[in-house]
Short mmCIF file of C-alpha atoms and ligand atoms in Angstrom, two decimals:
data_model
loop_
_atom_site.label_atom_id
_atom_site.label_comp_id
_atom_site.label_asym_id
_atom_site.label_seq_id
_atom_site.Cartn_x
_atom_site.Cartn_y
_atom_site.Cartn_z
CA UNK A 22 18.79 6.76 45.56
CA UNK A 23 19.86 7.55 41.89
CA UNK A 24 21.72 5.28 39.60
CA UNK A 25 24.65 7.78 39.33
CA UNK A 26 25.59 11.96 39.41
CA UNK A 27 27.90 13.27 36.71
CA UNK A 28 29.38 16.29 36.19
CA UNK A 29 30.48 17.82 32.56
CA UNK A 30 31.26 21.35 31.62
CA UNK A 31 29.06 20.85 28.53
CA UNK A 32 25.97 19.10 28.03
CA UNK A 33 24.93 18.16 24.31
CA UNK A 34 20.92 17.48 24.27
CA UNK A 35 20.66 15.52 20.99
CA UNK A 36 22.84 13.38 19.30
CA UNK A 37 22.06 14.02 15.41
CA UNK A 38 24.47 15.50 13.07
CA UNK A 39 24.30 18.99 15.12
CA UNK A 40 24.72 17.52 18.37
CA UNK A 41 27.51 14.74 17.11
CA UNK A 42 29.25 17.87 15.67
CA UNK A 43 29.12 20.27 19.03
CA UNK A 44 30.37 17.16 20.44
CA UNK A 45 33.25 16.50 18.19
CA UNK A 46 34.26 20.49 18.19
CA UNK A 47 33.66 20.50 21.95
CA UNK A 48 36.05 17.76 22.89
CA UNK A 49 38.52 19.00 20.38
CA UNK A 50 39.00 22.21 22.51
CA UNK A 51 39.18 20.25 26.03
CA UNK A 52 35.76 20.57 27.02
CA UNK A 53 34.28 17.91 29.08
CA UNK A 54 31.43 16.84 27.53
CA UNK A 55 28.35 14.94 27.41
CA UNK A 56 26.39 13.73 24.58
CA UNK A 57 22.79 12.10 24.77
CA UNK A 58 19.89 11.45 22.30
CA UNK A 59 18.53 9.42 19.85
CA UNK A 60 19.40 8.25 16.61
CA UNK A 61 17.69 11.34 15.45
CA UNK A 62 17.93 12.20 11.31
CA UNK A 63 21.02 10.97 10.94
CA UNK A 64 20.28 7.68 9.68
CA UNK A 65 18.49 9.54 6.82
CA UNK A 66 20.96 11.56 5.88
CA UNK A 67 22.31 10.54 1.93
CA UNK A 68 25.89 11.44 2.53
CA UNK A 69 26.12 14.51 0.95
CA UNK A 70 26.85 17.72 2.77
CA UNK A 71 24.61 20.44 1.78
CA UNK A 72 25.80 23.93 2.61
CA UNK A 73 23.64 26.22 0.97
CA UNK A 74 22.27 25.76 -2.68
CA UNK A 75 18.48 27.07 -3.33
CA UNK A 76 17.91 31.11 -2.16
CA UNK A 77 15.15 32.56 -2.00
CA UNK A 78 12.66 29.29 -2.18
CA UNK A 79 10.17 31.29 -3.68
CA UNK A 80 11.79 31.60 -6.76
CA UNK A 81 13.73 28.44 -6.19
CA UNK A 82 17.02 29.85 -7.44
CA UNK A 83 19.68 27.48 -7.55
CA UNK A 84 23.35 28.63 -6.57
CA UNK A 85 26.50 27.03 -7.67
CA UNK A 86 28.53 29.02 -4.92
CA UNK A 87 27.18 28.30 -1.83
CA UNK A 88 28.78 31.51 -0.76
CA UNK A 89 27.13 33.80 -2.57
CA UNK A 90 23.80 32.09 -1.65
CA UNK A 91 24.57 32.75 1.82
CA UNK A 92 26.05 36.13 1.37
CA UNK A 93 22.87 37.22 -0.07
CA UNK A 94 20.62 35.40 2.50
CA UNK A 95 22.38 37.20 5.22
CA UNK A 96 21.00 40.95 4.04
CA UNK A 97 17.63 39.76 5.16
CA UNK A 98 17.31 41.21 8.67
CA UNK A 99 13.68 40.18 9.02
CA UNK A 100 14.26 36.66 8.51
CA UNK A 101 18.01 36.15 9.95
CA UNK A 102 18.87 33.07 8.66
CA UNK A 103 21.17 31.38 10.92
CA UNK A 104 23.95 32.04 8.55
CA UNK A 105 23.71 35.09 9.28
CA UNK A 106 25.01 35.09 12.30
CA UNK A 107 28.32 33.53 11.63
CA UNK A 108 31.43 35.15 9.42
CA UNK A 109 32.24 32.90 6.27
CA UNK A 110 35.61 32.31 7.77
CA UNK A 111 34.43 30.60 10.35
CA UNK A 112 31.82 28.79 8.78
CA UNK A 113 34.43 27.37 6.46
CA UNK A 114 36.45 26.55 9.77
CA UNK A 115 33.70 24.81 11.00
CA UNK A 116 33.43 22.50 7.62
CA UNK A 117 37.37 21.97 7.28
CA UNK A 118 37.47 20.57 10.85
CA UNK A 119 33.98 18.49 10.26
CA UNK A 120 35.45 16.93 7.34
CA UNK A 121 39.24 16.27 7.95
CA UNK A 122 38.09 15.00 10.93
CA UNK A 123 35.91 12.18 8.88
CA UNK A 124 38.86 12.11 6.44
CA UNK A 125 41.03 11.37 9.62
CA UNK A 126 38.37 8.72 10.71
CA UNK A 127 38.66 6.98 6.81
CA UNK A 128 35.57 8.57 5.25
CA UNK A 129 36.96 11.10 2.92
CA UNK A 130 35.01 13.79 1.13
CA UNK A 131 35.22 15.66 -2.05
CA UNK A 132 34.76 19.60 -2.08
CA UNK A 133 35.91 22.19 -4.51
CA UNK A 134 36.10 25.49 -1.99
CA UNK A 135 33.83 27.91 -3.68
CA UNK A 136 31.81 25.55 -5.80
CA UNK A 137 28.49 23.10 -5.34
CA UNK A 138 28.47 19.88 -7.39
CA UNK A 139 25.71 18.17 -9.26
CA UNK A 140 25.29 14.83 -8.28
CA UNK A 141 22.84 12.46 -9.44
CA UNK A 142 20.23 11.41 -7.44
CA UNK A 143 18.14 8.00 -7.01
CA UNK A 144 15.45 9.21 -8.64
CA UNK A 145 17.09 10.72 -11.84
CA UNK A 146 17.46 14.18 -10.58
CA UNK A 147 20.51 15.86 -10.29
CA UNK A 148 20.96 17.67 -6.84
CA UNK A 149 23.96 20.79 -5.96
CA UNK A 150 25.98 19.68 -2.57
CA UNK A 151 29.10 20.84 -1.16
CA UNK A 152 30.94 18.14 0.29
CA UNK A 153 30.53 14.44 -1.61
CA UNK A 154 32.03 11.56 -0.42
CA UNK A 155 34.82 9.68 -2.04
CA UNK A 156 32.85 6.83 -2.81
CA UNK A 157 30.21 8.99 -5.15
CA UNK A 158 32.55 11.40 -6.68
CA UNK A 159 32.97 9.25 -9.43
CA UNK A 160 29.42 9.71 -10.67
CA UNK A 161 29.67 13.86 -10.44
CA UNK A 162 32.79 13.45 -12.59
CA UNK A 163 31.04 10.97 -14.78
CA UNK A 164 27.98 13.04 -15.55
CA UNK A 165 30.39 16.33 -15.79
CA UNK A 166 32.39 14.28 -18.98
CA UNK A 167 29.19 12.80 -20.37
CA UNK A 168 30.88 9.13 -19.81
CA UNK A 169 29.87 6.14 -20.99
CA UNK A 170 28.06 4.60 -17.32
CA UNK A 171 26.44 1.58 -16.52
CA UNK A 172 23.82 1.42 -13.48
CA UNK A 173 23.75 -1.46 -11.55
CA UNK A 174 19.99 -2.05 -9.54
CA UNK A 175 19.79 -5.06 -7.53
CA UNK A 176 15.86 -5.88 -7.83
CA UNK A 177 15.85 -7.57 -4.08
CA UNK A 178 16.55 -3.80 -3.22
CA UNK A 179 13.25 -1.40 -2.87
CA UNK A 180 13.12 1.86 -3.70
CA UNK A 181 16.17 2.21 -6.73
CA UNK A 182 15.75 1.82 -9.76
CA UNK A 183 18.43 2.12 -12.05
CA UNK A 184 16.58 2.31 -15.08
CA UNK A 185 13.81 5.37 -13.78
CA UNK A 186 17.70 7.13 -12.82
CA UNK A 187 18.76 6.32 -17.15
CA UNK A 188 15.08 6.93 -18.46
CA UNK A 189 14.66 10.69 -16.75
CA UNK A 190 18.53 11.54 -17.39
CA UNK A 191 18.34 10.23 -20.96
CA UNK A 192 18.49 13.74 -22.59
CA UNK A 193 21.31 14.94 -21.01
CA UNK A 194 23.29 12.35 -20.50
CA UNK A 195 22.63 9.46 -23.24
CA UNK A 196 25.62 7.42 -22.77
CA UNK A 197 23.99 5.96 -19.23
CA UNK A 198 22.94 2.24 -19.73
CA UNK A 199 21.06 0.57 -16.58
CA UNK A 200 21.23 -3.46 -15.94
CA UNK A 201 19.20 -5.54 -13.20
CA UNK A 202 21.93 -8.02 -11.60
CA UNK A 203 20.83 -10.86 -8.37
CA UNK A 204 22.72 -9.97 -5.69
CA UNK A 205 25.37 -12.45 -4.84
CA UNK A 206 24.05 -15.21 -3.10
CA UNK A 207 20.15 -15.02 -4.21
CA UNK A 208 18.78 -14.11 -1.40
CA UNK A 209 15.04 -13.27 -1.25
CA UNK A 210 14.66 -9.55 -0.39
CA UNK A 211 17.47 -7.75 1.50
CA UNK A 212 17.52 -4.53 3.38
CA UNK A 213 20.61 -2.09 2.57
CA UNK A 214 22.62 -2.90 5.79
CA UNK A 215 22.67 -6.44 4.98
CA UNK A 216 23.83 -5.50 1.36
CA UNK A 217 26.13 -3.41 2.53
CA UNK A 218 27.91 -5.90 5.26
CA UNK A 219 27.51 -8.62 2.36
CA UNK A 220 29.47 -6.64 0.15
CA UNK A 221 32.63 -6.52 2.87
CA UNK A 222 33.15 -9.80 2.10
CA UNK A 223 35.37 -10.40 -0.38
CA UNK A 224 34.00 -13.37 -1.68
CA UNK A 225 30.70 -11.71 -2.67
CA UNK A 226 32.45 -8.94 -4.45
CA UNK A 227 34.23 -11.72 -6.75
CA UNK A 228 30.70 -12.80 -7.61
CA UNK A 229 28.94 -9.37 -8.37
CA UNK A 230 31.94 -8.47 -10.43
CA UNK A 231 32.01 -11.86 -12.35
CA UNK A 232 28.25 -10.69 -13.27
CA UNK A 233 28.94 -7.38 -14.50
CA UNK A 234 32.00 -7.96 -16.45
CA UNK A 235 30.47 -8.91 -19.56
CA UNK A 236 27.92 -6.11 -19.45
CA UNK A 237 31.09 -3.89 -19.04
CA UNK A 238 31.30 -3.06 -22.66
CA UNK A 239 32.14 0.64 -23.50
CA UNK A 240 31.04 1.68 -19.52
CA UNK A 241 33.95 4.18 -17.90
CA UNK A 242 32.38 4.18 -14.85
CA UNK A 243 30.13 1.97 -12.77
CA UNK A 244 27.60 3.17 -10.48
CA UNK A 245 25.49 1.50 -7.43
CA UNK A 246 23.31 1.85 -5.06
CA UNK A 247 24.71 2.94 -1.69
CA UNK A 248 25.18 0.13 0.02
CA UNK A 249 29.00 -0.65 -0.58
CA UNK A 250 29.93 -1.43 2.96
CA UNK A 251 29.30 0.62 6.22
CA UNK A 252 33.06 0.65 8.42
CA UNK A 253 34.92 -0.77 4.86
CA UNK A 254 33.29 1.62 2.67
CA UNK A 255 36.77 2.48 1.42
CA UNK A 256 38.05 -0.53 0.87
CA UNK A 257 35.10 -2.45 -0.80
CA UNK A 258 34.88 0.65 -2.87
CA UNK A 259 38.71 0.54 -4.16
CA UNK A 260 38.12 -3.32 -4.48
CA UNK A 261 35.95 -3.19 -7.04
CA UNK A 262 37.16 -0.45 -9.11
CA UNK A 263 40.13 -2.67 -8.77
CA UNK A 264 38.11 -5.86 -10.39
CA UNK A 265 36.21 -3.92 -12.75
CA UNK A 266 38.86 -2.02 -14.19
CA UNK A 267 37.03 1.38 -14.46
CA UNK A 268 36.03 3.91 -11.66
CA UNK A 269 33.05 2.99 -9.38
CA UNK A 270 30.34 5.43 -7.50
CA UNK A 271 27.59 5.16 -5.26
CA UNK A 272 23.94 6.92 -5.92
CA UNK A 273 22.11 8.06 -2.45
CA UNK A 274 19.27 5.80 -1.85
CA UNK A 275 16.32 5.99 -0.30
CA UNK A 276 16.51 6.00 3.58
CA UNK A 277 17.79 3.81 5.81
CA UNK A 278 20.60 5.05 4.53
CA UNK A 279 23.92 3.34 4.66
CA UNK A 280 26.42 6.82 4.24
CA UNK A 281 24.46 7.92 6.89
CA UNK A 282 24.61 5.04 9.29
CA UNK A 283 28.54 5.47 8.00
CA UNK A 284 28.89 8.91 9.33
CA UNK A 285 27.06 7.78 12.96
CA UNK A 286 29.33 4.62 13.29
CA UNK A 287 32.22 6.72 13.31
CA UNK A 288 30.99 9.44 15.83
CA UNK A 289 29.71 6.66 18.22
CA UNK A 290 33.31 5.21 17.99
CA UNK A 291 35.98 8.41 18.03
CA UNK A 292 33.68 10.39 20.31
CA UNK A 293 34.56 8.13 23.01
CA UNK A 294 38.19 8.41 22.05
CA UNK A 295 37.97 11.82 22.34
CA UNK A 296 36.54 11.34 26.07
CA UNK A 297 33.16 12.64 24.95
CA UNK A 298 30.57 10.52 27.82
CA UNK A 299 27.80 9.41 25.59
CA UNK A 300 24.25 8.39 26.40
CA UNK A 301 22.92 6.96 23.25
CA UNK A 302 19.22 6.09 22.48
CA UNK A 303 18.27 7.82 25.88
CA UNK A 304 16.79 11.41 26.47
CA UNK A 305 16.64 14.33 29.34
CA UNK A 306 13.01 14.14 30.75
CA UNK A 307 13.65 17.24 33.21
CA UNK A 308 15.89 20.00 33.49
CA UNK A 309 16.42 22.61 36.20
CA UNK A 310 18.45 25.40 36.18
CA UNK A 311 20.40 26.62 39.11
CA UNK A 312 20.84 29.69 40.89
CA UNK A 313 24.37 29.61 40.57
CA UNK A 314 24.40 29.15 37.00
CA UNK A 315 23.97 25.91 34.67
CA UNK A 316 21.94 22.98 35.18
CA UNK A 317 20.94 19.94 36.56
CA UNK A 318 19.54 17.40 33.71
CA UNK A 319 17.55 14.21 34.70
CA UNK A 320 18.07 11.20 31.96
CA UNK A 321 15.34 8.72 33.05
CA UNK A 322 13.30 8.01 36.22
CA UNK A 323 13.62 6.58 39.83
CA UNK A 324 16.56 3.78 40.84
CA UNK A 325 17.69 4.48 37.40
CA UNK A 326 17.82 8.30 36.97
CA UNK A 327 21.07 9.50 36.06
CA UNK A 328 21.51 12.97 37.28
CA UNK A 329 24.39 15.49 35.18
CA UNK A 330 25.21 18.92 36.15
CA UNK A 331 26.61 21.10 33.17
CA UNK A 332 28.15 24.38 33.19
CA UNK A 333 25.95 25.03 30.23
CA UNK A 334 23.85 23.26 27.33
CA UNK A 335 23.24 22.88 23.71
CA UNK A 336 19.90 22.25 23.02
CA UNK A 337 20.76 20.29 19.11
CA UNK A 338 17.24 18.32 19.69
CA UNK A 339 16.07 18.95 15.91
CA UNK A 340 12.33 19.37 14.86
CA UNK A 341 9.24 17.12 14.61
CA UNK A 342 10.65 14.66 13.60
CA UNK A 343 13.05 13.81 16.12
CA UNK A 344 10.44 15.68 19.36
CA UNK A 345 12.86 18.48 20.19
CA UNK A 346 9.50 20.57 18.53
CA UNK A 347 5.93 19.75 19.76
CA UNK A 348 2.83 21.01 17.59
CA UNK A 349 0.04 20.98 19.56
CA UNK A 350 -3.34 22.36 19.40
CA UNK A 351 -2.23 25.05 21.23
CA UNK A 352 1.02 26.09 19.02
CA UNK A 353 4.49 25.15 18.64
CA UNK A 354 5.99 23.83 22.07
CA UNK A 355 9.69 23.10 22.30
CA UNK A 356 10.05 20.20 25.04
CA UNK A 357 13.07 20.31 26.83
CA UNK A 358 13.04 24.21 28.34
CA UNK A 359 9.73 25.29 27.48
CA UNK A 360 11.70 28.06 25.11
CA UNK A 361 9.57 30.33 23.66
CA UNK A 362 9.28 28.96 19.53
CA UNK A 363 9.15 31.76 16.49
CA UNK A 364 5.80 30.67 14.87
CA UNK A 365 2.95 31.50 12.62
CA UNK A 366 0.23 33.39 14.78
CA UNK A 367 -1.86 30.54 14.88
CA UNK A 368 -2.37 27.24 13.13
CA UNK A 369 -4.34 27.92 10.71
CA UNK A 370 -1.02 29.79 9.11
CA UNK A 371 1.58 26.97 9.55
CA UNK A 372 0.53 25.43 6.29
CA UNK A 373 0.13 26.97 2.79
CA UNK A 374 -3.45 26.39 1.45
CA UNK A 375 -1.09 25.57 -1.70
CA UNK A 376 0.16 22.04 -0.10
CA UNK A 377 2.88 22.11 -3.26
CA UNK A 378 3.58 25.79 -2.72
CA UNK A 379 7.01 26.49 -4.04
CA UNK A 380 7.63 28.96 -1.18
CA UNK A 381 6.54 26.20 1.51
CA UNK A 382 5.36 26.73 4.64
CA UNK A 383 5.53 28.88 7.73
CA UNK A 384 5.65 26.06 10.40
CA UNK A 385 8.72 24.82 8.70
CA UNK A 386 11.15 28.24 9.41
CA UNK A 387 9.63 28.29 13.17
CA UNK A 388 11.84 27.36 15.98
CA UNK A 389 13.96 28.80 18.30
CA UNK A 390 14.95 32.70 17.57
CA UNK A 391 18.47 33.30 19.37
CA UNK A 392 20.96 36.36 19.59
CA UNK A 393 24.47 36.31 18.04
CA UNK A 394 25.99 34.15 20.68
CA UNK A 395 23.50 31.25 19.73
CA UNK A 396 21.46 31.47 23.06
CA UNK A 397 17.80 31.42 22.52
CA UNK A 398 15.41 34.03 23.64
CA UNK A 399 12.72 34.43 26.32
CA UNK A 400 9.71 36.37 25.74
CA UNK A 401 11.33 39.76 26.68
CA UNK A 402 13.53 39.24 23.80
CA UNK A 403 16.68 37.97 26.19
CA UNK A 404 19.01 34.81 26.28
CA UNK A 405 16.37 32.79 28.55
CA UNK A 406 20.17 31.43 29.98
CA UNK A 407 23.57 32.83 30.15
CA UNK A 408 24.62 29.65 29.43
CA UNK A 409 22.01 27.70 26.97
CA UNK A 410 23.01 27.62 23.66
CA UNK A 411 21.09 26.14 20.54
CA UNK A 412 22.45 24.52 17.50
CA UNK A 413 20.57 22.59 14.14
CA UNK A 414 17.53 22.21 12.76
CA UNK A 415 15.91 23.85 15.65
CA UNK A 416 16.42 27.57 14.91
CA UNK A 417 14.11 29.50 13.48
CA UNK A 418 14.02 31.51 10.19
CA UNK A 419 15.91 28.51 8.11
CA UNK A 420 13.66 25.68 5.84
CA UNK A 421 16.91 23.79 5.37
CA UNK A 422 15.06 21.10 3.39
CA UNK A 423 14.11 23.38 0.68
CA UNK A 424 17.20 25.52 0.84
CA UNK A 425 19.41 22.37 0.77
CA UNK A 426 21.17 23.76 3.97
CA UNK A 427 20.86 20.83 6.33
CA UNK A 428 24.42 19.00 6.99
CA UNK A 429 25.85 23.03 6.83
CA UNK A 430 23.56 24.52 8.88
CA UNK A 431 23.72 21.66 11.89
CA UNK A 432 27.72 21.59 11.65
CA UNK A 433 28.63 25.71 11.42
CA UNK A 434 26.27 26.29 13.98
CA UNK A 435 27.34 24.14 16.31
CA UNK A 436 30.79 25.11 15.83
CA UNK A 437 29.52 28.79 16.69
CA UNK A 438 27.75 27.69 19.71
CA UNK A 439 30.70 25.31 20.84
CA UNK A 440 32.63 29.16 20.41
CA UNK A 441 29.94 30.74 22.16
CA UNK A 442 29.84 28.78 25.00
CA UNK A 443 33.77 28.32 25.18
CA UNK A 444 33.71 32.38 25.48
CA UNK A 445 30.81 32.62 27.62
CA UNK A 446 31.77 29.72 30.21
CA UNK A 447 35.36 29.90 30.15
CA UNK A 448 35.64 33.20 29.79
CA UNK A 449 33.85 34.48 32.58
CA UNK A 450 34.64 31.55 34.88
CA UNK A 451 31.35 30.43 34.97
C1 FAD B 12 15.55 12.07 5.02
C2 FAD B 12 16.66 13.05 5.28
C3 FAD B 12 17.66 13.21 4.33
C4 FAD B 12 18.68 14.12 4.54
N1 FAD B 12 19.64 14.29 3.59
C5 FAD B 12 20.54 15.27 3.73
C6 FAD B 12 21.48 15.53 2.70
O1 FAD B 12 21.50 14.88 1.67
N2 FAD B 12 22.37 16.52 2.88
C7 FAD B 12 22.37 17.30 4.00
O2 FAD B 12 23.20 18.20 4.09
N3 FAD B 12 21.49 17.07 4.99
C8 FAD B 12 20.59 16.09 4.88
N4 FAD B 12 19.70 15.84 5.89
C9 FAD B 12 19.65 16.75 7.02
C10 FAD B 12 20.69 16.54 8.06
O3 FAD B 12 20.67 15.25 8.56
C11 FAD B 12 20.41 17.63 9.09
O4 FAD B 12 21.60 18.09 9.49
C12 FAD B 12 19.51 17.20 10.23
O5 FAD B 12 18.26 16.81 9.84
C13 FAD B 12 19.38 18.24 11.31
O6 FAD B 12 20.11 17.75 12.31
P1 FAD B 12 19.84 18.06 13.84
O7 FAD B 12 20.99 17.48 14.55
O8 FAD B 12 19.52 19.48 14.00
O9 FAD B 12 18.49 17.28 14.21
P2 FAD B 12 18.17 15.73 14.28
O10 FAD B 12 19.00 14.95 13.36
O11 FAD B 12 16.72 15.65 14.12
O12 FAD B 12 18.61 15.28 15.75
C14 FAD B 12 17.96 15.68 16.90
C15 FAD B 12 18.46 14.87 18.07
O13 FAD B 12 17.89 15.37 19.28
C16 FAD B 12 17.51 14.28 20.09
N5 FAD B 12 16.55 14.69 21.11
C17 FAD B 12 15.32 15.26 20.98
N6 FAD B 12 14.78 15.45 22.19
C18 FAD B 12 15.68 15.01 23.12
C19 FAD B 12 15.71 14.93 24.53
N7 FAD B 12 14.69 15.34 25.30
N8 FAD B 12 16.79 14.41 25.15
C20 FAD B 12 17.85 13.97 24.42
N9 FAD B 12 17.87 14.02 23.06
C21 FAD B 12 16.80 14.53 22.43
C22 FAD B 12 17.04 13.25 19.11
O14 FAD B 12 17.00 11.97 19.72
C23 FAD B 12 18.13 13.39 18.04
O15 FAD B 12 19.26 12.67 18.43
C24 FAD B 12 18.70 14.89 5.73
C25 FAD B 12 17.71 14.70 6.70
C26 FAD B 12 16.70 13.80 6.48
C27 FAD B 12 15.64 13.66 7.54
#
């Protein structure tokens, strides 16, 4: 006896921003699909969508056009970044649909087509993304016009500091002031969620804006940590430019991250809508493939396995972090399939003896090496499945931390692999 059998076309193994995006570009073209995993990265993410801005890291050349960073990236046939493996035209299909779908979904975001922009980060360091969202675009337009700006910390918040973000910006942008206000209400020590639901209430918006208004002065903009409301993000944000009189922005914080738990309400709301099944917060312990093609996944054990057979996979489950990679003694496992990982020849080369090595370090490009379609490879250099496909944070030959690549990389490859396996399943009738 299991709990219950399901059937999908498409199986998505991991539910970060990879596997919420071959999800959303999977439904979108009729394909019936599942959706399982963790919370995974997601709830770290700062909002902003990276595309491509530091190539190579060694030199740690920054790129205002994230096309020309990726452009040049792709010549390297030794290290083929995923990138490489997808035609800029559909790489920017990939972001228009990602992002007019969260416009549709009342998260808008800010991009200029062929340009990265500086935004200002919570430690006083300015940082190149594609894709901002509406609620911190005032701050990259702020610092662009050298605007009069006034920081707003709450000291019951940890981690942002207002006046480290005005002291380490000072010379080049001296017009930033920084203030320490209570949060509304005086409460004790709060976490950013409750800030951020706080701050949906009207009531508490009155207050905070009563306290800044004299401390206004000259200030054209207003900025604050990010915690101005999680499913009302847009309309606590209008509210108070409203009050205040001058244009409000948000500055990432430190994780938990409120834009990121932002971006995961919405896909665990409209990927139902869209008929996606999802299994949140649970995992595939086993999977077995069968002879006449696809597989049979097992979420969970005894009365309450759930069994699903797919017509194919994505394998989005990330890195260490979120266990789709193993390091053991032994080497780099990955845990679902047993897929062979792309890795240093033994431990002792996964780390730079230079911890702080600009370049960084080999364990952090292994993973899984694919072909063009986005299937991974056995050891004999084939797709290990005709119909496993990989998407994220889990290919190899990308360090999309240092390359500020990580919301790109997990969204255009997923749309590739969503392609892949629409062409591979569909089109052969598997
Ligand atoms: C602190 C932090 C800050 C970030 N900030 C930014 C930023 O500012 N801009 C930007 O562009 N990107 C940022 N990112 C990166 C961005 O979130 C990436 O896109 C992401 O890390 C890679 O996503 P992923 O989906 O490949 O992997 P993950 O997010 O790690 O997700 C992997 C998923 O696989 C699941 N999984 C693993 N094993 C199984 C299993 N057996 N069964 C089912 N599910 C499984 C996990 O539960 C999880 O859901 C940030 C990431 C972090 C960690």
């Amino acid at each position: 006896m299991i709990a219950a059998e399901k059937r999908c076309d498409l199986m998505v193994i991991g539910s970060g921003m990879a596997g919420m995006a071959a999800s959303l570009f999977a439904s979108r073209r009729g394909i019936s699909t599942i959706v399982i995993g963790h919370t995974g990265s997601i709830r770290f993410f700062s909002g902003l969508i990276d595309l491509m801005s530091v190539y190579p890291i060694s030199t740690g050349k920054t790129w205002e056009n994230p096309w020309e960073a990726i452009r040049i990236l792709s010549t390297d046939q030794e290290h083929p970044h995923p990138y490489s493996r997808i035609q800029r035209y559909r790489i920017v299909k990939a972001m228009d649909e990602f992002l007019s779908f969260l416009s549709e979904s009342g998260l808008p975001y800010y991009r200029d087509s062929n340009r990265n922009h500086a935004v200002i980060t919570s430690q006083g360091t300015l940082k190149q993304t594609f894709a901002v969202p509406h609620t911190m675009v005032a701050g990259v337009e702020a610092f662009h016009q050298k605007e009069p700006c006034l920081l707003i910390r709450f000291p019951e918040l940890k981690g942002f500091s207002s006046r480290q973000i005005q002291e380490t910006m000072n010379g080049i942008w001296p017009s930033v002031r920084s203030i320490d206000l209570p949060f509304p209400n005086h409460f004790h020590e709060l976490f950013p969620e409750q800030m951020a639901r706080e701050l949906e209430i009207p009531s508490c918006r009155e207050e905070l804006v009563r306290s800044i208004l004299p401390h206004l002065k000259d200030a054209a903009a207003v900025g604050f940590p990010a915690v101005l409301g999680i499913e009302k993000s847009m309309e606590v944000h209008a509210d108070l430019e409203k009050r205040l009189g001058v244009r409000v922005f948000e500055i990432p914080c430190l994780p938990p991250s409120i834009p990121g738990l932002r971006l995961q309400t919405i896909f665990q709301h409209q990927l139902v809508q869209l008929g996606v099944q999802t299994y949140f917060q649970q995992q595939v312990d086993k999977v077995t493939a069968l002879d006449t093609g696809g597989f049979l996944l097992y979420v969970g054990e005894g009365l309450d396995q759930i069994r699903i057979h797919a017509r194919g996979v994505i394998l989005a489950t990330g890195r260490f972090f979120s266990k789709g990679l193993a390091a053991e003694r032994t080497g780099i496992r990955e845990t679902v399939f047993n897929l062979p990982v792309h890795q240093p020849e033994n431990r002792a080369y996964w780390h730079n003896p230079d911890f702080l090595a600009r370049s960084g370090h080999a364990i952090n490009t292994a993973g899984l090496s694919i072909d063009d379609s986005f299937r991974p490879l056995d050891q004999s250099g084939q797709p290990a499945f005709p119909t496993l496909f990989a998407a994220g944070s889990i290919l190899a030959h990308q360090d999309w931390i240092r390359m500020k690549c990580g919301a790109g990389l997990s969204i255009a490859t997923a749309y590739a692999a969503v392609e892949a396996f629409e062409k591979q399943v569909h089109g052969h009738g598997i």
